[in-house]
Amino acid sequence: MIQRPGGPLEPAPEGTRALAGAVLGGAIVIDSSLPRLIVLSGAAAGERLVIRDGAVLGRGPAAELRLADPLASRRHARFHVGAGRTCVEDLESKNGLALNGRPIRRSRIALRGGDALTLGESVLVFEEGCATEAAGPPATAHEASPPGSGAQRAGPERAVAWVISGVLLSLAALLLLAAA
């Protein structure tokens, strides 16, 4: 259930409930070797999009990562994978791209597991792959976890925990957007 400030309790969006149920029920097996996006809300809710270096996200036929969202640009964002991190950049999309509720302007922004990307009517959660994590902490403004803190993810149990964390983070972002 979701409660908006000053409002009644509302059920979570159907796509979010379905995705969380599928992950917890084992219907979705997470390949932890590659970075990916999990679509939490929008027309493509529940889809997983594997990210490769140079992949373009958008609704157009030239986009490697296709998203059925009428408010997404044909070529909305590009991903850069390498040197132990995954970055995203907005390709001057008409409706923009937000990371954890903050607009991304034309610069490359490094991602970390659980980050929520919002474009059009869709919310996507970024999941790091083991290959990305093994190369070291991401070179971002995000603070790296101290060694031995348990923040390094390994195995499907941790991946599921991060998906659930991403779902909760995305729900919080949706609440903030709805309250605005």
JSON list of N, CA and C in Angstrom, two decimals, residues 19 30-41 47-53 55 57 65 77-82 84-89 97-100 104 109-119 122-134 136-140 142 153 158-170:
[
{"chain": "A", "resi": 19, "resn": "LEU", "atom": "N", "xyz": [5.76, -7.30, -10.63]},
{"chain": "A", "resi": 19, "resn": "LEU", "atom": "CA", "xyz": [7.19, -7.50, -10.73]},
{"chain": "A", "resi": 19, "resn": "LEU", "atom": "C", "xyz": [7.74, -8.04, -9.41]},
{"chain": "A", "resi": 30, "resn": "ILE", "atom": "N", "xyz": [17.36, -13.60, -12.33]},
{"chain": "A", "resi": 30, "resn": "ILE", "atom": "CA", "xyz": [18.18, -12.44, -12.61]},
{"chain": "A", "resi": 30, "resn": "ILE", "atom": "C", "xyz": [19.59, -12.89, -13.00]},
{"chain": "A", "resi": 31, "resn": "ASP", "atom": "N", "xyz": [20.02, -12.55, -14.22]},
{"chain": "A", "resi": 31, "resn": "ASP", "atom": "CA", "xyz": [21.38, -12.81, -14.68]},
{"chain": "A", "resi": 31, "resn": "ASP", "atom": "C", "xyz": [22.24, -11.71, -14.09]},
{"chain": "A", "resi": 32, "resn": "SER", "atom": "N", "xyz": [23.03, -12.06, -13.09]},
{"chain": "A", "resi": 32, "resn": "SER", "atom": "CA", "xyz": [23.77, -11.04, -12.37]},
{"chain": "A", "resi": 32, "resn": "SER", "atom": "C", "xyz": [25.09, -10.68, -13.02]},
{"chain": "A", "resi": 33, "resn": "SER", "atom": "N", "xyz": [25.38, -11.20, -14.22]},
{"chain": "A", "resi": 33, "resn": "SER", "atom": "CA", "xyz": [26.66, -10.90, -14.82]},
{"chain": "A", "resi": 33, "resn": "SER", "atom": "C", "xyz": [26.66, -9.61, -15.64]},
{"chain": "A", "resi": 34, "resn": "LEU", "atom": "N", "xyz": [25.52, -9.10, -16.03]},
{"chain": "A", "resi": 34, "resn": "LEU", "atom": "CA", "xyz": [25.44, -7.91, -16.87]},
{"chain": "A", "resi": 34, "resn": "LEU", "atom": "C", "xyz": [24.60, -6.83, -16.21]},
{"chain": "A", "resi": 35, "resn": "PRO", "atom": "N", "xyz": [24.97, -5.56, -16.42]},
{"chain": "A", "resi": 35, "resn": "PRO", "atom": "CA", "xyz": [24.11, -4.50, -15.91]},
{"chain": "A", "resi": 35, "resn": "PRO", "atom": "C", "xyz": [22.79, -4.50, -16.68]},
{"chain": "A", "resi": 36, "resn": "ARG", "atom": "N", "xyz": [21.72, -4.10, -16.03]},
{"chain": "A", "resi": 36, "resn": "ARG", "atom": "CA", "xyz": [20.40, -4.13, -16.66]},
{"chain": "A", "resi": 36, "resn": "ARG", "atom": "C", "xyz": [19.47, -3.10, -16.04]},
{"chain": "A", "resi": 37, "resn": "LEU", "atom": "N", "xyz": [18.39, -2.87, -16.74]},
{"chain": "A", "resi": 37, "resn": "LEU", "atom": "CA", "xyz": [17.31, -2.01, -16.25]},
{"chain": "A", "resi": 37, "resn": "LEU", "atom": "C", "xyz": [16.09, -2.90, -16.05]},
{"chain": "A", "resi": 38, "resn": "ILE", "atom": "N", "xyz": [15.38, -2.69, -14.97]},
{"chain": "A", "resi": 38, "resn": "ILE", "atom": "CA", "xyz": [14.13, -3.38, -14.73]},
{"chain": "A", "resi": 38, "resn": "ILE", "atom": "C", "xyz": [13.04, -2.32, -14.77]},
{"chain": "A", "resi": 39, "resn": "VAL", "atom": "N", "xyz": [12.07, -2.50, -15.66]},
{"chain": "A", "resi": 39, "resn": "VAL", "atom": "CA", "xyz": [11.00, -1.52, -15.83]},
{"chain": "A", "resi": 39, "resn": "VAL", "atom": "C", "xyz": [9.96, -1.76, -14.73]},
{"chain": "A", "resi": 40, "resn": "LEU", "atom": "N", "xyz": [9.80, -0.76, -13.86]},
{"chain": "A", "resi": 40, "resn": "LEU", "atom": "CA", "xyz": [8.86, -0.89, -12.74]},
{"chain": "A", "resi": 40, "resn": "LEU", "atom": "C", "xyz": [7.48, -0.37, -13.06]},
{"chain": "A", "resi": 41, "resn": "SER", "atom": "N", "xyz": [7.40, 0.68, -13.86]},
{"chain": "A", "resi": 41, "resn": "SER", "atom": "CA", "xyz": [6.08, 1.22, -14.18]},
{"chain": "A", "resi": 41, "resn": "SER", "atom": "C", "xyz": [6.08, 1.72, -15.61]},
{"chain": "A", "resi": 47, "resn": "GLU", "atom": "N", "xyz": [9.51, -5.75, -17.65]},
{"chain": "A", "resi": 47, "resn": "GLU", "atom": "CA", "xyz": [10.56, -6.12, -18.60]},
{"chain": "A", "resi": 47, "resn": "GLU", "atom": "C", "xyz": [11.93, -5.85, -18.02]},
{"chain": "A", "resi": 48, "resn": "ARG", "atom": "N", "xyz": [12.92, -6.67, -18.45]},
{"chain": "A", "resi": 48, "resn": "ARG", "atom": "CA", "xyz": [14.32, -6.46, -18.10]},
{"chain": "A", "resi": 48, "resn": "ARG", "atom": "C", "xyz": [15.08, -6.12, -19.37]},
{"chain": "A", "resi": 49, "resn": "LEU", "atom": "N", "xyz": [15.90, -5.10, -19.32]},
{"chain": "A", "resi": 49, "resn": "LEU", "atom": "CA", "xyz": [16.67, -4.67, -20.48]},
{"chain": "A", "resi": 49, "resn": "LEU", "atom": "C", "xyz": [18.15, -4.76, -20.14]},
{"chain": "A", "resi": 50, "resn": "VAL", "atom": "N", "xyz": [18.87, -5.64, -20.83]},
{"chain": "A", "resi": 50, "resn": "VAL", "atom": "CA", "xyz": [20.30, -5.83, -20.58]},
{"chain": "A", "resi": 50, "resn": "VAL", "atom": "C", "xyz": [21.06, -4.70, -21.26]},
{"chain": "A", "resi": 51, "resn": "ILE", "atom": "N", "xyz": [21.96, -4.07, -20.51]},
{"chain": "A", "resi": 51, "resn": "ILE", "atom": "CA", "xyz": [22.70, -2.91, -20.99]},
{"chain": "A", "resi": 51, "resn": "ILE", "atom": "C", "xyz": [24.07, -3.34, -21.51]},
{"chain": "A", "resi": 52, "resn": "ARG", "atom": "N", "xyz": [24.38, -2.92, -22.72]},
{"chain": "A", "resi": 52, "resn": "ARG", "atom": "CA", "xyz": [25.71, -3.13, -23.30]},
{"chain": "A", "resi": 52, "resn": "ARG", "atom": "C", "xyz": [26.27, -1.76, -23.64]},
{"chain": "A", "resi": 53, "resn": "ASP", "atom": "N", "xyz": [27.59, -1.68, -23.76]},
{"chain": "A", "resi": 53, "resn": "ASP", "atom": "CA", "xyz": [28.24, -0.40, -24.04]},
{"chain": "A", "resi": 53, "resn": "ASP", "atom": "C", "xyz": [27.69, 0.21, -25.33]},
{"chain": "A", "resi": 55, "resn": "ALA", "atom": "N", "xyz": [24.63, 1.15, -25.91]},
{"chain": "A", "resi": 55, "resn": "ALA", "atom": "CA", "xyz": [23.22, 0.87, -26.15]},
{"chain": "A", "resi": 55, "resn": "ALA", "atom": "C", "xyz": [22.38, 2.13, -25.97]},
{"chain": "A", "resi": 57, "resn": "LEU", "atom": "N", "xyz": [18.57, 3.71, -25.41]},
{"chain": "A", "resi": 57, "resn": "LEU", "atom": "CA", "xyz": [17.24, 3.43, -24.87]},
{"chain": "A", "resi": 57, "resn": "LEU", "atom": "C", "xyz": [16.26, 4.40, -25.51]},
{"chain": "A", "resi": 65, "resn": "LEU", "atom": "N", "xyz": [17.59, -0.79, -26.83]},
{"chain": "A", "resi": 65, "resn": "LEU", "atom": "CA", "xyz": [16.75, -1.03, -25.66]},
{"chain": "A", "resi": 65, "resn": "LEU", "atom": "C", "xyz": [15.41, -0.35, -25.92]},
{"chain": "A", "resi": 77, "resn": "ALA", "atom": "N", "xyz": [18.18, 7.97, -24.45]},
{"chain": "A", "resi": 77, "resn": "ALA", "atom": "CA", "xyz": [19.39, 7.97, -23.62]},
{"chain": "A", "resi": 77, "resn": "ALA", "atom": "C", "xyz": [20.37, 6.93, -24.14]},
{"chain": "A", "resi": 78, "resn": "ARG", "atom": "N", "xyz": [21.66, 7.15, -23.85]},
{"chain": "A", "resi": 78, "resn": "ARG", "atom": "CA", "xyz": [22.71, 6.20, -24.24]},
{"chain": "A", "resi": 78, "resn": "ARG", "atom": "C", "xyz": [23.44, 5.76, -22.98]},
{"chain": "A", "resi": 79, "resn": "PHE", "atom": "N", "xyz": [23.83, 4.47, -22.97]},
{"chain": "A", "resi": 79, "resn": "PHE", "atom": "CA", "xyz": [24.57, 3.91, -21.85]},
{"chain": "A", "resi": 79, "resn": "PHE", "atom": "C", "xyz": [26.02, 3.64, -22.26]},
{"chain": "A", "resi": 80, "resn": "HIS", "atom": "N", "xyz": [26.92, 3.85, -21.32]},
{"chain": "A", "resi": 80, "resn": "HIS", "atom": "CA", "xyz": [28.34, 3.60, -21.51]},
{"chain": "A", "resi": 80, "resn": "HIS", "atom": "C", "xyz": [28.78, 2.65, -20.41]},
{"chain": "A", "resi": 81, "resn": "VAL", "atom": "N", "xyz": [29.29, 1.48, -20.81]},
{"chain": "A", "resi": 81, "resn": "VAL", "atom": "CA", "xyz": [29.71, 0.47, -19.85]},
{"chain": "A", "resi": 81, "resn": "VAL", "atom": "C", "xyz": [31.20, 0.24, -20.02]},
{"chain": "A", "resi": 82, "resn": "GLY", "atom": "N", "xyz": [31.93, 0.34, -18.93]},
{"chain": "A", "resi": 82, "resn": "GLY", "atom": "CA", "xyz": [33.37, 0.10, -18.97]},
{"chain": "A", "resi": 82, "resn": "GLY", "atom": "C", "xyz": [34.05, 0.69, -17.77]},
{"chain": "A", "resi": 84, "resn": "GLY", "atom": "N", "xyz": [34.64, -0.50, -14.97]},
{"chain": "A", "resi": 84, "resn": "GLY", "atom": "CA", "xyz": [34.00, -0.80, -13.70]},
{"chain": "A", "resi": 84, "resn": "GLY", "atom": "C", "xyz": [32.78, 0.03, -13.37]},
{"chain": "A", "resi": 85, "resn": "ARG", "atom": "N", "xyz": [32.19, 0.66, -14.37]},
{"chain": "A", "resi": 85, "resn": "ARG", "atom": "CA", "xyz": [30.99, 1.46, -14.09]},
{"chain": "A", "resi": 85, "resn": "ARG", "atom": "C", "xyz": [30.09, 1.52, -15.32]},
{"chain": "A", "resi": 86, "resn": "THR", "atom": "N", "xyz": [28.86, 1.93, -15.08]},
{"chain": "A", "resi": 86, "resn": "THR", "atom": "CA", "xyz": [27.89, 2.15, -16.14]},
{"chain": "A", "resi": 86, "resn": "THR", "atom": "C", "xyz": [27.41, 3.59, -16.02]},
{"chain": "A", "resi": 87, "resn": "CYS", "atom": "N", "xyz": [27.44, 4.31, -17.13]},
{"chain": "A", "resi": 87, "resn": "CYS", "atom": "CA", "xyz": [27.00, 5.71, -17.15]},
{"chain": "A", "resi": 87, "resn": "CYS", "atom": "C", "xyz": [25.83, 5.85, -18.11]},
{"chain": "A", "resi": 88, "resn": "VAL", "atom": "N", "xyz": [25.03, 6.88, -17.90]},
{"chain": "A", "resi": 88, "resn": "VAL", "atom": "CA", "xyz": [23.91, 7.19, -18.79]},
{"chain": "A", "resi": 88, "resn": "VAL", "atom": "C", "xyz": [24.01, 8.66, -19.17]},
{"chain": "A", "resi": 89, "resn": "GLU", "atom": "N", "xyz": [23.57, 8.95, -20.39]},
{"chain": "A", "resi": 89, "resn": "GLU", "atom": "CA", "xyz": [23.48, 10.34, -20.82]},
{"chain": "A", "resi": 89, "resn": "GLU", "atom": "C", "xyz": [22.18, 10.54, -21.58]},
{"chain": "A", "resi": 97, "resn": "LEU", "atom": "N", "xyz": [15.18, 13.20, -18.90]},
{"chain": "A", "resi": 97, "resn": "LEU", "atom": "CA", "xyz": [15.52, 11.99, -18.17]},
{"chain": "A", "resi": 97, "resn": "LEU", "atom": "C", "xyz": [15.85, 12.41, -16.75]},
{"chain": "A", "resi": 98, "resn": "ALA", "atom": "N", "xyz": [15.36, 11.66, -15.77]},
{"chain": "A", "resi": 98, "resn": "ALA", "atom": "CA", "xyz": [15.65, 11.98, -14.37]},
{"chain": "A", "resi": 98, "resn": "ALA", "atom": "C", "xyz": [16.29, 10.77, -13.70]},
{"chain": "A", "resi": 99, "resn": "LEU", "atom": "N", "xyz": [17.26, 11.04, -12.85]},
{"chain": "A", "resi": 99, "resn": "LEU", "atom": "CA", "xyz": [17.92, 10.02, -12.05]},
{"chain": "A", "resi": 99, "resn": "LEU", "atom": "C", "xyz": [17.56, 10.28, -10.60]},
{"chain": "A", "resi": 100, "resn": "ASN", "atom": "N", "xyz": [16.86, 9.34, -10.00]},
{"chain": "A", "resi": 100, "resn": "ASN", "atom": "CA", "xyz": [16.42, 9.48, -8.61]},
{"chain": "A", "resi": 100, "resn": "ASN", "atom": "C", "xyz": [15.68, 10.81, -8.38]},
{"chain": "A", "resi": 104, "resn": "ILE", "atom": "N", "xyz": [18.58, 14.93, -15.51]},
{"chain": "A", "resi": 104, "resn": "ILE", "atom": "CA", "xyz": [19.93, 14.76, -16.05]},
{"chain": "A", "resi": 104, "resn": "ILE", "atom": "C", "xyz": [20.02, 15.70, -17.24]},
{"chain": "A", "resi": 109, "resn": "ILE", "atom": "N", "xyz": [26.29, 10.54, -16.48]},
{"chain": "A", "resi": 109, "resn": "ILE", "atom": "CA", "xyz": [26.13, 10.35, -15.06]},
{"chain": "A", "resi": 109, "resn": "ILE", "atom": "C", "xyz": [26.35, 8.87, -14.75]},
{"chain": "A", "resi": 110, "resn": "ALA", "atom": "N", "xyz": [27.22, 8.56, -13.79]},
{"chain": "A", "resi": 110, "resn": "ALA", "atom": "CA", "xyz": [27.48, 7.18, -13.39]},
{"chain": "A", "resi": 110, "resn": "ALA", "atom": "C", "xyz": [26.30, 6.67, -12.56]},
{"chain": "A", "resi": 111, "resn": "LEU", "atom": "N", "xyz": [25.97, 5.41, -12.77]},
{"chain": "A", "resi": 111, "resn": "LEU", "atom": "CA", "xyz": [24.85, 4.78, -12.07]},
{"chain": "A", "resi": 111, "resn": "LEU", "atom": "C", "xyz": [25.37, 3.81, -11.02]},
{"chain": "A", "resi": 112, "resn": "ARG", "atom": "N", "xyz": [24.54, 3.56, -10.02]},
{"chain": "A", "resi": 112, "resn": "ARG", "atom": "CA", "xyz": [24.84, 2.50, -9.06]},
{"chain": "A", "resi": 112, "resn": "ARG", "atom": "C", "xyz": [23.55, 1.71, -8.84]},
{"chain": "A", "resi": 113, "resn": "GLY", "atom": "N", "xyz": [23.71, 0.50, -8.35]},
{"chain": "A", "resi": 113, "resn": "GLY", "atom": "CA", "xyz": [22.57, -0.38, -8.15]},
{"chain": "A", "resi": 113, "resn": "GLY", "atom": "C", "xyz": [21.46, 0.28, -7.36]},
{"chain": "A", "resi": 114, "resn": "GLY", "atom": "N", "xyz": [20.23, 0.16, -7.84]},
{"chain": "A", "resi": 114, "resn": "GLY", "atom": "CA", "xyz": [19.08, 0.73, -7.16]},
{"chain": "A", "resi": 114, "resn": "GLY", "atom": "C", "xyz": [18.69, 2.11, -7.65]},
{"chain": "A", "resi": 115, "resn": "ASP", "atom": "N", "xyz": [19.52, 2.74, -8.47]},
{"chain": "A", "resi": 115, "resn": "ASP", "atom": "CA", "xyz": [19.18, 4.06, -9.01]},
{"chain": "A", "resi": 115, "resn": "ASP", "atom": "C", "xyz": [17.92, 3.95, -9.87]},
{"chain": "A", "resi": 116, "resn": "ALA", "atom": "N", "xyz": [17.04, 4.91, -9.75]},
{"chain": "A", "resi": 116, "resn": "ALA", "atom": "CA", "xyz": [15.79, 4.94, -10.51]},
{"chain": "A", "resi": 116, "resn": "ALA", "atom": "C", "xyz": [15.89, 5.97, -11.63]},
{"chain": "A", "resi": 117, "resn": "LEU", "atom": "N", "xyz": [15.66, 5.52, -12.86]},
{"chain": "A", "resi": 117, "resn": "LEU", "atom": "CA", "xyz": [15.61, 6.40, -14.03]},
{"chain": "A", "resi": 117, "resn": "LEU", "atom": "C", "xyz": [14.15, 6.61, -14.40]},
{"chain": "A", "resi": 118, "resn": "THR", "atom": "N", "xyz": [13.77, 7.85, -14.62]},
{"chain": "A", "resi": 118, "resn": "THR", "atom": "CA", "xyz": [12.40, 8.16, -15.03]},
{"chain": "A", "resi": 118, "resn": "THR", "atom": "C", "xyz": [12.45, 8.83, -16.38]},
{"chain": "A", "resi": 119, "resn": "LEU", "atom": "N", "xyz": [11.70, 8.27, -17.34]},
{"chain": "A", "resi": 119, "resn": "LEU", "atom": "CA", "xyz": [11.55, 8.90, -18.64]},
{"chain": "A", "resi": 119, "resn": "LEU", "atom": "C", "xyz": [10.14, 8.63, -19.11]},
{"chain": "A", "resi": 122, "resn": "SER", "atom": "N", "xyz": [7.51, 6.02, -17.63]},
{"chain": "A", "resi": 122, "resn": "SER", "atom": "CA", "xyz": [8.20, 4.82, -17.15]},
{"chain": "A", "resi": 122, "resn": "SER", "atom": "C", "xyz": [9.22, 5.13, -16.07]},
{"chain": "A", "resi": 123, "resn": "VAL", "atom": "N", "xyz": [9.30, 4.20, -15.11]},
{"chain": "A", "resi": 123, "resn": "VAL", "atom": "CA", "xyz": [10.34, 4.23, -14.09]},
{"chain": "A", "resi": 123, "resn": "VAL", "atom": "C", "xyz": [11.11, 2.92, -14.23]},
{"chain": "A", "resi": 124, "resn": "LEU", "atom": "N", "xyz": [12.44, 3.04, -14.35]},
{"chain": "A", "resi": 124, "resn": "LEU", "atom": "CA", "xyz": [13.31, 1.88, -14.50]},
{"chain": "A", "resi": 124, "resn": "LEU", "atom": "C", "xyz": [14.34, 1.90, -13.39]},
{"chain": "A", "resi": 125, "resn": "VAL", "atom": "N", "xyz": [14.67, 0.73, -12.87]},
{"chain": "A", "resi": 125, "resn": "VAL", "atom": "CA", "xyz": [15.68, 0.63, -11.82]},
{"chain": "A", "resi": 125, "resn": "VAL", "atom": "C", "xyz": [16.92, -0.01, -12.41]},
{"chain": "A", "resi": 126, "resn": "PHE", "atom": "N", "xyz": [18.08, 0.59, -12.12]},
{"chain": "A", "resi": 126, "resn": "PHE", "atom": "CA", "xyz": [19.35, 0.08, -12.60]},
{"chain": "A", "resi": 126, "resn": "PHE", "atom": "C", "xyz": [19.87, -0.98, -11.65]},
{"chain": "A", "resi": 127, "resn": "GLU", "atom": "N", "xyz": [20.31, -2.09, -12.22]},
{"chain": "A", "resi": 127, "resn": "GLU", "atom": "CA", "xyz": [20.93, -3.19, -11.46]},
{"chain": "A", "resi": 127, "resn": "GLU", "atom": "C", "xyz": [22.31, -3.41, -12.01]},
{"chain": "A", "resi": 128, "resn": "GLU", "atom": "N", "xyz": [23.32, -3.39, -11.15]},
{"chain": "A", "resi": 128, "resn": "GLU", "atom": "CA", "xyz": [24.69, -3.63, -11.57]},
{"chain": "A", "resi": 128, "resn": "GLU", "atom": "C", "xyz": [24.89, -5.12, -11.81]},
{"chain": "A", "resi": 129, "resn": "GLY", "atom": "N", "xyz": [25.74, -5.45, -12.74]},
{"chain": "A", "resi": 129, "resn": "GLY", "atom": "CA", "xyz": [26.13, -6.84, -12.94]},
{"chain": "A", "resi": 129, "resn": "GLY", "atom": "C", "xyz": [27.38, -7.14, -12.16]},
{"chain": "A", "resi": 130, "resn": "CYS", "atom": "N", "xyz": [27.64, -8.42, -11.95]},
{"chain": "A", "resi": 130, "resn": "CYS", "atom": "CA", "xyz": [28.83, -8.82, -11.19]},
{"chain": "A", "resi": 130, "resn": "CYS", "atom": "C", "xyz": [30.10, -8.34, -11.86]},
{"chain": "A", "resi": 131, "resn": "ALA", "atom": "N", "xyz": [30.14, -8.36, -13.19]},
{"chain": "A", "resi": 131, "resn": "ALA", "atom": "CA", "xyz": [31.34, -7.91, -13.90]},
{"chain": "A", "resi": 131, "resn": "ALA", "atom": "C", "xyz": [31.62, -6.45, -13.60]},
{"chain": "A", "resi": 132, "resn": "THR", "atom": "N", "xyz": [30.57, -5.63, -13.51]},
{"chain": "A", "resi": 132, "resn": "THR", "atom": "CA", "xyz": [30.74, -4.21, -13.20]},
{"chain": "A", "resi": 132, "resn": "THR", "atom": "C", "xyz": [31.22, -4.05, -11.77]},
{"chain": "A", "resi": 133, "resn": "GLU", "atom": "N", "xyz": [30.63, -4.82, -10.84]},
{"chain": "A", "resi": 133, "resn": "GLU", "atom": "CA", "xyz": [30.99, -4.70, -9.44]},
{"chain": "A", "resi": 133, "resn": "GLU", "atom": "C", "xyz": [32.42, -5.17, -9.18]},
{"chain": "A", "resi": 134, "resn": "ALA", "atom": "N", "xyz": [32.86, -6.22, -9.88]},
{"chain": "A", "resi": 134, "resn": "ALA", "atom": "CA", "xyz": [34.17, -6.79, -9.64]},
{"chain": "A", "resi": 134, "resn": "ALA", "atom": "C", "xyz": [35.28, -5.81, -9.99]},
{"chain": "A", "resi": 136, "resn": "GLY", "atom": "N", "xyz": [35.49, -2.79, -9.19]},
{"chain": "A", "resi": 136, "resn": "GLY", "atom": "CA", "xyz": [35.69, -1.79, -8.16]},
{"chain": "A", "resi": 136, "resn": "GLY", "atom": "C", "xyz": [34.49, -0.88, -8.03]},
{"chain": "A", "resi": 137, "resn": "PRO", "atom": "N", "xyz": [34.53, 0.05, -7.07]},
{"chain": "A", "resi": 137, "resn": "PRO", "atom": "CA", "xyz": [33.40, 0.94, -6.86]},
{"chain": "A", "resi": 137, "resn": "PRO", "atom": "C", "xyz": [33.23, 1.89, -8.03]},
{"chain": "A", "resi": 138, "resn": "PRO", "atom": "N", "xyz": [31.99, 2.32, -8.29]},
{"chain": "A", "resi": 138, "resn": "PRO", "atom": "CA", "xyz": [31.77, 3.24, -9.39]},
{"chain": "A", "resi": 138, "resn": "PRO", "atom": "C", "xyz": [32.41, 4.59, -9.12]},
{"chain": "A", "resi": 139, "resn": "ALA", "atom": "N", "xyz": [32.91, 5.20, -10.17]},
{"chain": "A", "resi": 139, "resn": "ALA", "atom": "CA", "xyz": [33.51, 6.52, -10.05]},
{"chain": "A", "resi": 139, "resn": "ALA", "atom": "C", "xyz": [32.41, 7.55, -10.18]},
{"chain": "A", "resi": 140, "resn": "THR", "atom": "N", "xyz": [31.71, 7.82, -9.09]},
{"chain": "A", "resi": 140, "resn": "THR", "atom": "CA", "xyz": [30.59, 8.74, -9.12]},
{"chain": "A", "resi": 140, "resn": "THR", "atom": "C", "xyz": [30.64, 9.64, -7.91]},
{"chain": "A", "resi": 142, "resn": "HIS", "atom": "N", "xyz": [28.36, 9.33, -5.86]},
{"chain": "A", "resi": 142, "resn": "HIS", "atom": "CA", "xyz": [27.84, 8.46, -4.82]},
{"chain": "A", "resi": 142, "resn": "HIS", "atom": "C", "xyz": [29.01, 8.02, -3.95]},
{"chain": "A", "resi": 153, "resn": "ARG", "atom": "N", "xyz": [27.51, -7.04, -3.52]},
{"chain": "A", "resi": 153, "resn": "ARG", "atom": "CA", "xyz": [26.47, -8.01, -3.76]},
{"chain": "A", "resi": 153, "resn": "ARG", "atom": "C", "xyz": [27.04, -9.23, -4.46]},
{"chain": "A", "resi": 158, "resn": "ARG", "atom": "N", "xyz": [21.21, -11.68, -2.98]},
{"chain": "A", "resi": 158, "resn": "ARG", "atom": "CA", "xyz": [21.51, -10.25, -2.89]},
{"chain": "A", "resi": 158, "resn": "ARG", "atom": "C", "xyz": [20.91, -9.50, -4.07]},
{"chain": "A", "resi": 159, "resn": "ALA", "atom": "N", "xyz": [20.90, -10.13, -5.25]},
{"chain": "A", "resi": 159, "resn": "ALA", "atom": "CA", "xyz": [20.31, -9.47, -6.42]},
{"chain": "A", "resi": 159, "resn": "ALA", "atom": "C", "xyz": [18.82, -9.22, -6.19]},
{"chain": "A", "resi": 160, "resn": "VAL", "atom": "N", "xyz": [18.14, -10.20, -5.62]},
{"chain": "A", "resi": 160, "resn": "VAL", "atom": "CA", "xyz": [16.71, -10.04, -5.31]},
{"chain": "A", "resi": 160, "resn": "VAL", "atom": "C", "xyz": [16.52, -8.93, -4.30]},
{"chain": "A", "resi": 161, "resn": "ALA", "atom": "N", "xyz": [17.41, -8.88, -3.30]},
{"chain": "A", "resi": 161, "resn": "ALA", "atom": "CA", "xyz": [17.31, -7.81, -2.29]},
{"chain": "A", "resi": 161, "resn": "ALA", "atom": "C", "xyz": [17.46, -6.44, -2.94]},
{"chain": "A", "resi": 162, "resn": "TRP", "atom": "N", "xyz": [18.36, -6.33, -3.93]},
{"chain": "A", "resi": 162, "resn": "TRP", "atom": "CA", "xyz": [18.54, -5.04, -4.60]},
{"chain": "A", "resi": 162, "resn": "TRP", "atom": "C", "xyz": [17.37, -4.71, -5.50]},
{"chain": "A", "resi": 163, "resn": "VAL", "atom": "N", "xyz": [16.74, -5.70, -6.10]},
{"chain": "A", "resi": 163, "resn": "VAL", "atom": "CA", "xyz": [15.54, -5.44, -6.89]},
{"chain": "A", "resi": 163, "resn": "VAL", "atom": "C", "xyz": [14.45, -4.89, -5.99]},
{"chain": "A", "resi": 164, "resn": "ILE", "atom": "N", "xyz": [14.27, -5.52, -4.84]},
{"chain": "A", "resi": 164, "resn": "ILE", "atom": "CA", "xyz": [13.25, -5.05, -3.90]},
{"chain": "A", "resi": 164, "resn": "ILE", "atom": "C", "xyz": [13.59, -3.64, -3.42]},
{"chain": "A", "resi": 165, "resn": "SER", "atom": "N", "xyz": [14.87, -3.40, -3.14]},
{"chain": "A", "resi": 165, "resn": "SER", "atom": "CA", "xyz": [15.29, -2.04, -2.75]},
{"chain": "A", "resi": 165, "resn": "SER", "atom": "C", "xyz": [14.98, -1.05, -3.85]},
{"chain": "A", "resi": 166, "resn": "GLY", "atom": "N", "xyz": [15.23, -1.45, -5.09]},
{"chain": "A", "resi": 166, "resn": "GLY", "atom": "CA", "xyz": [14.94, -0.58, -6.23]},
{"chain": "A", "resi": 166, "resn": "GLY", "atom": "C", "xyz": [13.46, -0.30, -6.36]},
{"chain": "A", "resi": 167, "resn": "VAL", "atom": "N", "xyz": [12.63, -1.33, -6.10]},
{"chain": "A", "resi": 167, "resn": "VAL", "atom": "CA", "xyz": [11.19, -1.15, -6.15]},
{"chain": "A", "resi": 167, "resn": "VAL", "atom": "C", "xyz": [10.76, -0.12, -5.11]},
{"chain": "A", "resi": 168, "resn": "LEU", "atom": "N", "xyz": [11.29, -0.27, -3.90]},
{"chain": "A", "resi": 168, "resn": "LEU", "atom": "CA", "xyz": [10.94, 0.67, -2.83]},
{"chain": "A", "resi": 168, "resn": "LEU", "atom": "C", "xyz": [11.42, 2.08, -3.16]},
{"chain": "A", "resi": 169, "resn": "LEU", "atom": "N", "xyz": [12.63, 2.19, -3.70]},
{"chain": "A", "resi": 169, "resn": "LEU", "atom": "CA", "xyz": [13.16, 3.50, -4.09]},
{"chain": "A", "resi": 169, "resn": "LEU", "atom": "C", "xyz": [12.29, 4.13, -5.17]},
{"chain": "A", "resi": 170, "resn": "SER", "atom": "N", "xyz": [11.87, 3.32, -6.13]},
{"chain": "A", "resi": 170, "resn": "SER", "atom": "CA", "xyz": [11.03, 3.84, -7.20]},
{"chain": "A", "resi": 170, "resn": "SER", "atom": "C", "xyz": [9.66, 4.27, -6.68]}
]
